[in-house]
Structure formats: structure tokens, C-alpha cells
Amino acid sequence: MGVPSTFLPAILIISCFMCFCPDLANAATGVTRHYKFNIRLQNVTRLCNTKSIITVNGKFPGPRIIAREGDRLVIKVVNHVPNNISIHWHGIRQLRSGWADGPAYITQCPIQTGQSYVYNFTIIGQTGTLWYHAHVSWIRATLYGPIIILPRLNTSYPFVKPYKEVPIIFGEWWKADTEAVINQALQTGAGPNNSDAYTINGLPGPLYNCSSPKETFRLNVKPGKTYLLRIINAALNDELFFKITNHTFTVVDADATYLKPFETDTIYITPGQTSNVLLKTKNITSSARFLMAARPYSTAAAGTFDNTTVVGVLEYNNHNMQFSNASIKGLPLPPLPAINATSYVANWTNKFRGLQPSKVPQTVDNRYFFTVGLGSDPCPKNQTCQGPNGTKFSASVNNISFTLPTTALLQARFFGQTNKVFATNFPAFPLSQFNYTGTPPNNTRVTHGTKVVVLPYNATVELVMQGTSILGAENHPLHLHGFNFYVVGQGTGNFNSATDPANFNLVDPVERNTVGVPAGGWVAIRFRADNPGVWFMHCHIEIHLSWGLRMAWAVMDGKLPNQKLPPPPSDLPKC
Ligand code: C2O
């Protein structure tokens, strides 16, 4: 009382130093949360097979990161394994913190054995579920975990408050060492060996041979409550359908942006995508069990992907029900769409609408058209190759299979060594045009290079990504680092620049970081290049990434101090 109002800020600042006033601190600037990630080997047994896997702190899947919007995360990663490691915080915008983004040889050199690196970044304007994963070779097969971003203090969800929140992470499990799997594939030119199982929260479930009862994910629920499932597809190579017998979901979020809610009984999710969905449990008073199941969507040839099914169990009022594989296998499987249900996928993508007033750019400074798809490389002399017609599989964007440099692009750019490391002439349009989704051309060869697109700060970008039918039309989930983009249009066949833009949604498009380029179709996205740095864009199907379906955008600094990328931290790893 009686304090002149001009003194108030000073008093608040002083009192914050002297006392514990978390509300003020949290609401204004967020708190700093420290995590330590010891990357180490851990023996894990699945399907009667024990193997040593790369983990965070011995945990599989990795530990949860929990923060509120506005918080700073400081994560010290220490590498105790023989492999090079880097970690990507998938979907975090990394505004002016590109040094913490993580893709090896793009924003940083990997962390070598015995070395460490502190990832330091702030979560700005994002609430929902994201995830982290290793971003070098195929290490992410076992190194992944959820990032849970709660709303700011005193802010609530734009939907009913859930009774409980549960991460549901899909993964893919190989009995063999996954580094051997990818090395062999790259050597022979063939597709990689299929995984042996899909997993829910690391557990394959009873439909696989030699699965112990402990290897089934069980979700115990109370009747009549709302559960928030935080769904993450961390599988390496497969898009998935997910369903629970006799239940429906309300989809409220995609890639940590709010949606206009919609109901569904079957979720479709690509590698890299995340989604929050509400599950309202039934009013059942007795004990009851329902199966949940996930299996792939794929248009690839039979045998070239893992077509198995992971199941888990939704359990009501489970006080002391017996649990055996036989009892679980007797439950009805939820009827999932056909494995090649491309029309289900197209309808699904059309349901997504952003909730908040959209910031989608209404005008566009720079337009791009990229073909994405598979291709081939000739077999080296003195070798026999096992890819298509004795060649090696490859993959490309605008027919360029991206060669990873031996030093990080962002480092090269920051230290003015661009010319030695990458070229800036990535083509805005395909250099040779053909009927992208028609009969494939005879020549399926790709070219190679380390090329980027340079964007001025704050440019508005429209990118049409066109799938090709070369060596099979497949859905390619394209992931952009450093930004969310708006999905303004999609279609089947070839994009028509004369007629298709008239149907773009510039009102309430979904905002996300990973979108499927439909098999034999196209997708159009827009974003604003408001984040200086070098940003990777790639197919999140790991084998396509390995084959070169990747490129990068180099976004220049703006004029103002707060539009520039700060210098790298002193512990940035060296190559
Ligand atoms: Cu989740 Cu570059 O990836």
C-alpha cells in the first residue's frame, strides 16, 4: 500500500532475488531445467534375444524430458559408447539456437567417445509432445525419448483437462545390431533387413514369437475418465496405423500445435510425427481388457518392409487379473485399415486444421518445387550389387542425393569456409522434367552433391514436394528442422501449378514439422524463414535418409541484433 507505482518494478526485482517467487519467474521468463544424458551401452532382452544397445542413462526408451513452454533446457550429453553421437530435439524450433539442433555434420560435428556437449535452448511458443533422438547413422533405433511440453503456468489446454497423460512411443526393433544392418545395406546396395518387431514404449507384445509376458505394454485405466495419449512415431522406416478395439480418439494436436479437434477410431502417424489424442474411457465397472494394435501403412513391395503387428492392452479395473500371453491373444484384434490404404491416408491428412489464428504467409517471396523419391547408383567395378537390376539403391531431392560433409555446414558457414564445404546452388526446380508419377524413365540414376538453398532472413517460402514413381511410389514423411510449416495443399498425381494453388488452404492450415508427401502425389507447404542457421530437411524414413533423401536450407542473419545467430558455444564438438 502507498508505494508509488514507479517503484514497483524495482521492488519486484529485489524481492525476487531475496525470496522464492516461482510464479513470477515462471510466467515471465520460464525456468531453467538441467538434464544429464549419459550415453551408455545397456543389455536389453526382447524376444529371447539379449543385445547391448545404446541408451540414455541405461533406459530404453530414454527418459522423459518435461518442461513448460518458455523454459530453458540445458542438457549435458556425455558419450560413453564407442560410436559417434549427436542428439536432435525433434520439432523444437531452436530460435537463434541452431548450435543445439543436433544433426551430425549439419549443425555440429558428432560427440566423440569420451567427449561431451551441452545442448542449451529455450522452448518458445510450443506446447504439446515432441521427442529427441540420436541424429547420426541409425543410432536412433534405440536412442529416443519423449519431450513433454506443458502449457505455461496458469495456462490450460484448449480441451478438457485430462485425468492422466501417457506417452505412447512406437519403435522398431531388430535382433541384429542396427549399425550392421545399415552398413550392410549401403555396402550391397540392397534394401536393409526388415525389423523383427514393432514396439509400444519399447515392448513388442504377445504376437511375436518368444515374447515374455513382461514384454507387453499395459495401460491401466479407470472408467469414465479422459486420458491424454502423447503419441510419437519413433520407428525407423514405417508409417503406422494405430487403433484400440471398441474405442475412439479425439485428435487435438499435431507436432506440438493445437488442432481443431476431430474424432477418429484409427490414428495414422509417420516416422517423426507426434500427436496428442484424448481417449475417453468407457463406463465399465467390471474388469475388462481391450487390445491396442499398430501395424504399417506401406505401398512398397511385399517383403521389403516389416508387416508385423504390435499389440498392447488397455485394462479396466485391473485389481488382480491374471496376465498371460494366451489370454491376451484370445482378445479380438482391432480391425486396422489395409496395409496399402492410401485413400485412408489422404482422407486423414485432409482432416487436419489449425486451431489458433493462422500465421500462414499470405504472399510468397520464394517458390520451390522439389521432387522427392528413390533412384539408383551404378554398381562399383569389381562388386556385385543387390539393388534394383544390379545397381545400388539411392534417393534424392531434385535428383541430388545429398552427400554429408566431413565438417558441419553451420560451422563452415559461421567461420566463412562455405566454399570448401558446400555449394549454394541447390536447384529451385528439377533440372530435367518428366512425368513424375507416370511410367518411370529408363534412367533412374541420381547425381550427388552437398548443396543448399540460401534464404534471406524472413523470406516467405512456398515449397511443393512432388513424389516420384521411380523404383516405386512411396509416402515420404519430410521433416524440416528449425521451423514449423503450414500444409496448404496436397493431391494425387503431378502438381498442376495452374490449377492446384487455387485450392490452397490459407485460412486454417495445420502447422507441423513433418508431413507425408503422398505416394504418387504432392504436398505444398509454406513457412517464414525467421530463424537464422542451417536447417536440415529430409525424409524421416531412415533408410531414405541414409540413401540421400536430404538437403539443407541456409537462412541468413537479419539486420537487427536479435535476428542473428549467436556464436557457437565453446564446447561445440570438433570433427
Ligand atoms: Cu527427427 Cu532430422 O530428424
XYZ file of C-alpha atoms and ligand atoms in Angstrom:
578
model
C 0.000 0.000 0.000
C 1.108 3.514 -0.637
C 4.063 2.506 -2.777
C 4.410 4.866 -5.755
C 3.779 2.765 -8.822
C 7.088 3.725 -10.432
C 8.901 1.871 -7.645
C 7.041 -1.344 -8.171
C 9.313 -2.957 -10.764
C 12.364 -2.318 -8.600
C 10.668 -3.816 -5.555
C 9.596 -6.859 -7.556
C 13.112 -7.413 -8.851
C 14.633 -7.065 -5.394
C 12.047 -9.323 -3.803
C 12.691 -11.940 -6.470
C 16.325 -12.068 -5.556
C 15.515 -12.301 -1.886
C 12.683 -14.739 -1.822
C 11.419 -17.729 -3.723
C 8.754 -16.461 -6.074
C 8.400 -19.127 -8.734
C 5.114 -17.880 -10.172
C 6.516 -14.583 -11.307
C 9.719 -16.131 -12.584
C 7.902 -18.873 -14.463
C 5.288 -16.662 -16.011
C 7.779 -14.110 -17.227
C 10.795 -15.985 -18.499
C 10.432 -19.635 -17.588
C 12.790 -21.713 -15.509
C 15.986 -23.468 -16.480
C 15.828 -27.243 -16.314
C 19.028 -29.279 -16.220
C 19.319 -32.816 -17.514
C 22.300 -35.099 -17.773
C 22.317 -37.675 -20.552
C 24.972 -40.333 -20.095
C 25.054 -42.219 -23.371
C 25.922 -45.759 -22.491
C 25.509 -49.375 -23.511
C 22.871 -51.442 -21.804
C 21.905 -55.087 -22.214
C 18.254 -55.389 -23.155
C 16.336 -58.621 -23.777
C 13.491 -58.818 -26.269
C 12.023 -61.908 -27.930
C 14.528 -64.236 -26.211
C 17.439 -62.273 -27.590
C 19.743 -60.141 -25.467
C 21.699 -57.368 -27.071
C 23.745 -54.432 -25.999
C 22.063 -51.232 -27.112
C 22.940 -47.530 -26.999
C 20.794 -45.753 -24.411
C 20.391 -42.568 -22.424
C 21.247 -43.363 -18.788
C 20.663 -47.093 -19.405
C 16.970 -46.537 -20.166
C 15.048 -47.826 -23.171
C 13.138 -45.871 -24.372
C 15.046 -42.908 -22.990
C 13.927 -40.789 -20.012
C 11.202 -38.179 -20.367
C 12.088 -34.546 -20.659
C 9.355 -32.447 -19.067
C 9.213 -28.683 -19.366
C 6.823 -25.816 -19.712
C 6.584 -23.524 -22.657
C 9.065 -20.714 -22.063
C 11.539 -22.885 -20.125
C 15.192 -23.225 -20.928
C 16.626 -26.723 -21.245
C 20.280 -27.354 -20.505
C 21.127 -30.946 -21.351
C 24.638 -32.238 -20.888
C 25.273 -35.207 -23.146
C 28.295 -37.357 -22.280
C 29.315 -40.034 -24.765
C 30.468 -43.270 -23.088
C 29.977 -45.504 -26.160
C 32.390 -46.339 -28.995
C 30.134 -44.673 -31.623
C 29.879 -41.013 -32.520
C 26.732 -39.479 -31.035
C 24.610 -36.412 -31.627
C 21.093 -35.738 -30.405
C 18.321 -33.851 -32.165
C 15.405 -32.315 -30.251
C 12.898 -33.118 -32.930
C 10.410 -30.316 -33.535
C 11.940 -27.794 -31.140
C 12.168 -24.604 -33.160
C 15.647 -23.682 -31.867
C 15.056 -19.967 -32.425
C 18.554 -18.487 -32.676
C 19.943 -21.629 -31.030
C 20.824 -23.610 -34.147
C 24.019 -24.870 -32.483
C 21.792 -27.032 -30.285
C 19.773 -28.618 -33.112
C 21.881 -31.749 -33.318
C 22.013 -33.367 -36.797
C 25.559 -34.665 -37.272
C 27.571 -32.798 -39.940
C 24.763 -30.251 -40.408
C 24.803 -28.125 -37.245
C 27.570 -29.871 -35.328
C 30.262 -32.481 -35.558
C 29.216 -35.551 -33.581
C 30.283 -36.007 -29.962
C 33.177 -38.426 -29.975
C 33.775 -41.179 -27.439
C 34.648 -39.717 -24.050
C 33.548 -36.211 -25.053
C 30.526 -34.180 -24.035
C 28.408 -31.320 -25.320
C 25.805 -29.166 -23.596
C 22.635 -28.562 -25.595
C 21.180 -25.269 -24.424
C 17.924 -23.926 -25.826
C 14.628 -22.304 -24.903
C 11.178 -23.591 -25.816
C 9.390 -20.677 -27.433
C 5.743 -20.778 -28.465
C 5.343 -24.556 -28.441
C 3.144 -26.775 -26.261
C 2.495 -30.486 -26.743
C 4.621 -33.521 -27.430
C 7.932 -33.592 -29.251
C 10.786 -36.049 -28.922
C 14.514 -36.444 -29.034
C 16.559 -38.961 -30.937
C 20.125 -39.607 -31.980
C 20.884 -37.985 -35.336
C 23.825 -39.900 -36.708
C 23.721 -43.134 -38.706
C 20.988 -45.460 -37.322
C 21.750 -44.878 -33.641
C 18.231 -43.549 -33.145
C 16.935 -47.139 -33.374
C 17.406 -47.350 -29.596
C 18.233 -43.792 -28.566
C 14.967 -41.854 -28.363
C 12.544 -40.477 -25.806
C 9.660 -38.049 -25.299
C 9.783 -34.290 -24.778
C 6.650 -33.231 -22.925
C 5.925 -29.512 -23.110
C 3.237 -28.351 -20.720
C 1.479 -25.014 -21.124
C 2.892 -22.021 -19.250
C 1.891 -21.806 -15.604
C -1.694 -20.665 -15.150
C -2.434 -21.542 -18.766
C -4.561 -24.524 -19.650
C -5.134 -26.798 -22.603
C -7.830 -25.710 -25.060
C -9.609 -29.002 -24.303
C -10.909 -30.876 -21.269
C -8.280 -31.323 -18.586
C -7.040 -34.898 -18.828
C -7.164 -37.159 -15.805
C -3.783 -38.625 -16.793
C -1.207 -38.185 -19.532
C 0.539 -41.180 -21.077
C 3.323 -41.235 -23.682
C 2.810 -43.891 -26.381
C 6.022 -44.256 -28.377
C 6.161 -46.569 -31.342
C 9.543 -48.040 -32.182
C 11.091 -50.688 -34.343
C 13.262 -53.490 -33.010
C 15.969 -55.522 -34.704
C 17.531 -58.567 -33.114
C 20.678 -57.740 -35.065
C 22.871 -54.727 -34.434
C 21.265 -51.886 -36.403
C 24.636 -50.352 -37.315
C 25.482 -53.648 -39.029
C 22.089 -53.596 -40.784
C 22.597 -50.165 -42.327
C 26.265 -50.726 -43.129
C 25.420 -53.917 -44.954
C 22.597 -52.251 -46.899
C 24.824 -49.383 -48.010
C 27.523 -51.840 -48.985
C 25.397 -54.190 -51.077
C 23.024 -51.548 -52.424
C 20.001 -53.605 -51.363
C 17.213 -52.530 -49.055
C 18.034 -53.097 -45.366
C 16.928 -56.192 -43.475
C 13.442 -55.719 -42.071
C 12.982 -55.125 -38.383
C 11.882 -58.080 -36.278
C 9.155 -56.266 -34.377
C 7.361 -53.013 -33.759
C 7.216 -51.825 -30.179
C 4.992 -49.686 -27.950
C 7.121 -47.962 -25.317
C 9.884 -50.444 -26.149
C 7.663 -53.553 -25.839
C 6.770 -55.820 -28.790
C 3.762 -57.612 -27.296
C 2.489 -61.184 -27.451
C 2.022 -61.651 -31.213
C 5.770 -62.181 -31.657
C 7.492 -65.481 -31.020
C 9.184 -65.758 -27.680
C 7.740 -62.565 -26.230
C 7.653 -62.817 -22.446
C 4.553 -61.518 -20.597
C 6.683 -58.620 -19.352
C 7.217 -57.516 -22.970
C 3.638 -56.269 -23.394
C 2.639 -52.653 -22.868
C -0.309 -52.428 -20.456
C -2.278 -49.274 -19.837
C -4.408 -49.441 -16.711
C -7.342 -47.076 -16.801
C -10.270 -46.052 -14.651
C -13.754 -45.876 -16.182
C -15.260 -42.615 -17.378
C -12.044 -40.588 -17.460
C -10.188 -38.672 -20.160
C -6.639 -39.781 -20.870
C -4.244 -37.735 -22.967
C -2.136 -40.051 -25.095
C 1.066 -38.430 -26.300
C 1.783 -40.448 -29.423
C 5.216 -40.469 -31.061
C 6.260 -42.496 -34.092
C 9.919 -43.253 -33.439
C 10.003 -46.247 -35.823
C 12.872 -46.044 -38.281
C 11.244 -46.954 -41.545
C 7.498 -47.296 -41.218
C 4.345 -45.253 -41.116
C 1.809 -46.798 -38.776
C -1.908 -47.217 -38.186
C -2.971 -47.419 -34.535
C -6.304 -48.465 -33.076
C -7.893 -49.700 -29.839
C -10.761 -52.181 -30.058
C -14.136 -50.501 -29.430
C -12.644 -47.099 -28.594
C -12.339 -43.780 -30.396
C -9.930 -40.888 -30.062
C -10.231 -37.118 -30.266
C -7.164 -35.748 -32.060
C -6.278 -32.375 -30.529
C -2.682 -31.713 -31.521
C -0.088 -32.465 -34.196
C 3.648 -31.908 -33.777
C 3.029 -29.672 -30.726
C 0.488 -27.369 -32.369
C -3.204 -27.353 -31.445
C -5.781 -28.647 -33.929
C -9.468 -28.141 -34.425
C -10.355 -31.411 -32.646
C -11.700 -34.313 -34.656
C -12.836 -37.827 -33.845
C -11.338 -40.968 -35.277
C -11.074 -44.644 -34.462
C -7.766 -45.134 -36.296
C -4.646 -42.977 -35.995
C -2.174 -42.722 -38.859
C 1.273 -41.415 -37.993
C 4.530 -41.196 -39.946
C 8.013 -41.548 -38.514
C 8.893 -38.191 -36.967
C 5.337 -37.099 -36.289
C 3.803 -36.674 -32.855
C 0.166 -36.227 -31.880
C -1.814 -35.702 -28.715
C -5.122 -37.526 -28.660
C -7.803 -37.806 -25.985
C -9.100 -41.221 -25.039
C -12.370 -41.186 -23.110
C -12.691 -44.452 -21.221
C -15.970 -46.339 -21.073
C -18.217 -46.620 -18.057
C -17.311 -50.194 -17.282
C -17.498 -51.300 -13.688
C -16.082 -54.797 -14.034
C -12.606 -55.791 -15.146
C -12.147 -55.710 -18.903
C -9.378 -55.763 -21.473
C -9.121 -54.374 -24.999
C -6.268 -54.745 -27.447
C -4.450 -51.771 -28.924
C -2.572 -52.505 -32.113
C -0.258 -50.834 -34.603
C 0.942 -52.032 -37.952
C 2.371 -50.324 -41.033
C 0.952 -48.437 -43.952
C 3.109 -49.123 -46.994
C 2.864 -49.203 -50.777
C 6.286 -50.849 -51.103
C 6.625 -54.377 -52.476
C 5.643 -57.172 -50.104
C 8.651 -58.482 -48.216
C 10.550 -55.180 -48.362
C 9.140 -53.940 -45.076
C 8.164 -55.374 -41.716
C 4.432 -56.150 -41.932
C 4.017 -57.438 -38.374
C 1.690 -56.089 -35.679
C 2.489 -54.837 -32.206
C -0.228 -55.051 -29.611
C -0.616 -53.689 -26.126
C -3.509 -53.916 -23.683
C -5.952 -51.368 -22.316
C -7.052 -52.693 -18.920
C -10.081 -51.529 -16.919
C -10.357 -52.044 -13.181
C -7.457 -54.405 -13.122
C -7.139 -55.342 -9.487
C -5.593 -58.746 -9.833
C -6.455 -60.164 -13.227
C -4.152 -62.944 -14.383
C -1.918 -61.924 -17.236
C -0.732 -64.485 -19.768
C 0.081 -64.247 -23.449
C -2.612 -66.787 -24.202
C -5.305 -64.682 -22.510
C -4.209 -61.621 -24.470
C -4.007 -63.388 -27.813
C -7.621 -64.510 -27.341
C -8.867 -60.903 -27.410
C -10.183 -59.520 -30.720
C -7.672 -57.504 -32.737
C -8.966 -54.050 -33.660
C -9.654 -54.022 -37.434
C -6.925 -51.835 -38.964
C -7.035 -50.375 -42.498
C -5.392 -52.406 -45.258
C -1.614 -52.099 -45.320
C -1.746 -50.153 -48.619
C -4.768 -47.992 -47.687
C -3.563 -44.863 -49.498
C -7.057 -43.334 -49.595
C -7.366 -43.626 -45.795
C -4.087 -41.723 -45.508
C -5.247 -38.984 -47.922
C -8.545 -38.520 -46.038
C -6.669 -38.478 -42.764
C -4.326 -35.689 -43.811
C -7.291 -33.641 -45.052
C -8.859 -33.622 -41.585
C -6.084 -31.536 -40.014
C -6.886 -27.860 -39.375
C -5.010 -25.456 -37.131
C -6.861 -24.174 -34.067
C -5.213 -20.828 -33.486
C -5.499 -17.861 -35.859
C -3.101 -18.838 -38.592
C 0.145 -17.043 -39.348
C 0.447 -18.790 -42.715
C 2.193 -16.423 -45.151
C -0.431 -14.990 -47.500
C 2.180 -13.905 -50.024
C 5.319 -15.732 -51.080
C 8.789 -14.345 -51.805
C 10.465 -17.562 -52.923
C 8.909 -20.579 -54.621
C 10.433 -24.043 -54.891
C 9.424 -27.314 -56.460
C 11.311 -30.402 -55.288
C 10.921 -33.953 -56.495
C 11.437 -36.496 -53.716
C 11.893 -40.188 -54.232
C 14.109 -43.145 -54.901
C 16.724 -43.671 -57.599
C 19.835 -45.678 -58.215
C 23.606 -45.543 -58.297
C 25.732 -47.700 -60.594
C 27.420 -50.684 -59.010
C 31.123 -50.023 -58.385
C 33.544 -52.059 -60.518
C 34.591 -55.442 -59.065
C 31.451 -55.637 -56.966
C 28.061 -57.215 -57.421
C 25.195 -55.124 -56.121
C 21.866 -56.323 -54.826
C 19.763 -53.238 -55.515
C 17.352 -52.859 -58.462
C 18.741 -54.510 -61.647
C 22.158 -54.979 -60.073
C 22.513 -51.297 -59.092
C 22.541 -49.686 -55.674
C 19.507 -48.018 -54.161
C 19.763 -44.286 -53.740
C 17.336 -41.450 -53.001
C 17.278 -37.769 -53.852
C 15.662 -34.351 -53.783
C 15.540 -32.768 -57.269
C 17.661 -35.714 -58.321
C 20.510 -34.735 -55.982
C 21.468 -37.343 -53.416
C 22.914 -35.225 -50.604
C 26.459 -36.115 -49.566
C 27.150 -35.450 -45.893
C 30.244 -33.257 -45.490
C 33.049 -34.132 -43.091
C 32.641 -30.913 -41.139
C 29.348 -29.346 -40.049
C 27.668 -26.984 -42.528
C 26.743 -24.484 -39.817
C 30.324 -24.327 -38.564
C 31.597 -23.880 -42.098
C 29.169 -21.056 -42.703
C 29.802 -19.300 -39.409
C 33.555 -19.410 -39.912
C 33.375 -18.269 -43.520
C 34.514 -21.578 -45.028
C 31.396 -22.217 -47.025
C 33.152 -22.660 -50.366
C 35.216 -25.558 -49.117
C 32.288 -27.455 -47.634
C 29.106 -26.879 -49.614
C 27.643 -25.259 -52.711
C 24.758 -22.802 -52.643
C 23.239 -23.735 -55.994
C 20.639 -26.267 -54.948
C 18.130 -26.092 -57.835
C 14.763 -24.461 -57.120
C 13.140 -26.723 -59.735
C 14.049 -30.130 -61.188
C 16.753 -29.766 -63.830
C 15.014 -32.281 -66.033
C 11.280 -32.620 -66.118
C 9.336 -35.811 -66.740
C 6.000 -37.347 -65.849
C 6.908 -37.694 -62.172
C 4.153 -40.095 -61.225
C 3.777 -41.885 -64.577
C 5.783 -44.729 -66.103
C 9.269 -44.275 -64.640
C 12.023 -43.137 -67.018
C 14.623 -45.700 -68.097
C 17.396 -43.704 -66.498
C 16.899 -43.840 -62.725
C 20.354 -42.508 -61.831
C 20.799 -39.765 -59.273
C 23.550 -37.158 -59.030
C 25.436 -36.379 -55.829
C 26.391 -33.177 -54.063
C 26.392 -31.088 -50.896
C 24.166 -28.217 -51.958
C 21.926 -25.871 -50.006
C 19.286 -23.252 -50.729
C 20.179 -19.824 -49.337
C 17.267 -17.829 -47.954
C 17.305 -14.183 -46.865
C 16.155 -13.608 -43.301
C 12.366 -13.512 -43.022
C 11.692 -14.618 -46.611
C 8.346 -16.309 -47.099
C 8.726 -19.646 -48.800
C 6.379 -21.927 -50.684
C 7.620 -25.418 -51.371
C 5.805 -28.041 -53.403
C 7.188 -31.522 -52.843
C 6.371 -33.940 -55.609
C 6.679 -37.681 -55.029
C 8.076 -39.724 -57.916
C 7.266 -43.227 -59.058
C 10.890 -44.077 -59.818
C 11.526 -47.507 -58.244
C 8.108 -47.449 -56.597
C 5.864 -44.635 -55.377
C 6.047 -44.417 -51.589
C 4.916 -41.955 -48.960
C 7.880 -39.837 -47.850
C 7.463 -38.085 -44.486
C 9.531 -34.931 -44.990
C 10.825 -33.272 -41.832
C 12.109 -29.700 -41.682
C 14.414 -28.661 -38.856
C 14.199 -25.194 -37.288
C 10.656 -24.359 -38.413
C 7.062 -25.326 -38.348
C 5.480 -25.086 -41.771
C 1.867 -24.834 -42.864
C 0.486 -27.641 -45.001
C -1.517 -25.633 -47.547
C -2.344 -28.319 -50.103
C -1.940 -31.896 -51.225
C -3.042 -34.023 -54.123
C -2.502 -37.142 -56.168
C -0.566 -37.350 -59.430
C 1.519 -34.429 -60.671
C 1.169 -30.967 -59.155
C -0.503 -28.541 -61.563
C 0.806 -25.023 -60.947
C -2.044 -23.531 -62.989
C -4.961 -25.080 -61.140
C -3.868 -26.536 -57.782
C -2.883 -23.306 -55.947
C -6.481 -22.059 -56.197
C -7.426 -24.769 -53.706
C -4.706 -23.987 -51.155
C -5.900 -23.521 -47.586
C -4.579 -20.131 -46.487
C -7.119 -19.834 -43.675
C -6.552 -22.590 -41.125
C -3.865 -24.976 -42.409
C -2.219 -27.332 -39.932
C 1.164 -26.219 -38.681
C 3.693 -29.007 -38.244
C 7.295 -30.122 -38.724
C 6.811 -33.428 -40.588
C 4.411 -34.089 -43.440
C 3.920 -37.087 -45.674
C 4.426 -36.466 -49.377
C 1.681 -38.811 -50.605
C 2.695 -41.924 -52.541
C 2.291 -40.864 -56.178
C 1.231 -37.352 -55.175
C 2.386 -33.972 -53.896
C 2.136 -31.707 -50.879
C 2.556 -27.910 -50.658
C 3.887 -26.125 -47.582
C 4.643 -22.528 -46.622
C 6.913 -21.118 -43.952
C 8.684 -17.928 -42.966
C 12.491 -18.084 -42.788
C 12.657 -16.269 -39.450
C 15.357 -18.432 -37.891
C 18.976 -17.863 -38.963
C 21.061 -21.016 -39.281
C 21.493 -24.082 -41.453
C 18.454 -26.329 -41.350
C 18.284 -29.912 -42.455
C 15.263 -31.192 -44.378
C 14.924 -34.897 -45.039
C 12.723 -37.921 -45.327
C 12.193 -39.333 -41.821
C 12.231 -42.874 -43.175
C 15.701 -43.686 -42.004
C 16.763 -45.768 -44.985
C 15.707 -42.988 -47.371
C 17.687 -40.510 -45.282
C 20.698 -42.832 -45.461
C 20.292 -43.075 -49.244
C 20.441 -39.291 -49.574
C 16.841 -38.010 -49.475
C 18.002 -34.891 -47.644
C 19.061 -31.294 -48.253
C 19.519 -28.110 -46.223
C 18.354 -24.501 -46.116
C 20.852 -21.808 -45.115
C 18.923 -18.894 -43.615
C 20.890 -15.656 -43.411
C 21.099 -13.392 -40.374
C 18.752 -10.412 -40.270
C 19.907 -6.820 -39.726
C 18.887 -6.436 -36.096
C 20.907 -7.960 -33.240
C 18.026 -10.263 -32.290
C 17.887 -11.598 -35.845
C 21.386 -13.048 -35.806
C 22.675 -16.454 -34.804
C 24.956 -16.014 -31.760
C 28.450 -17.561 -31.891
C 28.776 -21.272 -31.076
C 29.254 -22.467 -27.500
C 32.881 -23.180 -26.604
C 32.286 -26.912 -26.170
C 30.909 -27.383 -29.709
C 32.392 -30.744 -30.789
C 35.200 -30.853 -33.332
C 35.289 -33.224 -36.269
Cu 13.637 -36.351 -36.232
Cu 16.429 -34.701 -38.749
O 15.054 -35.611 -37.530
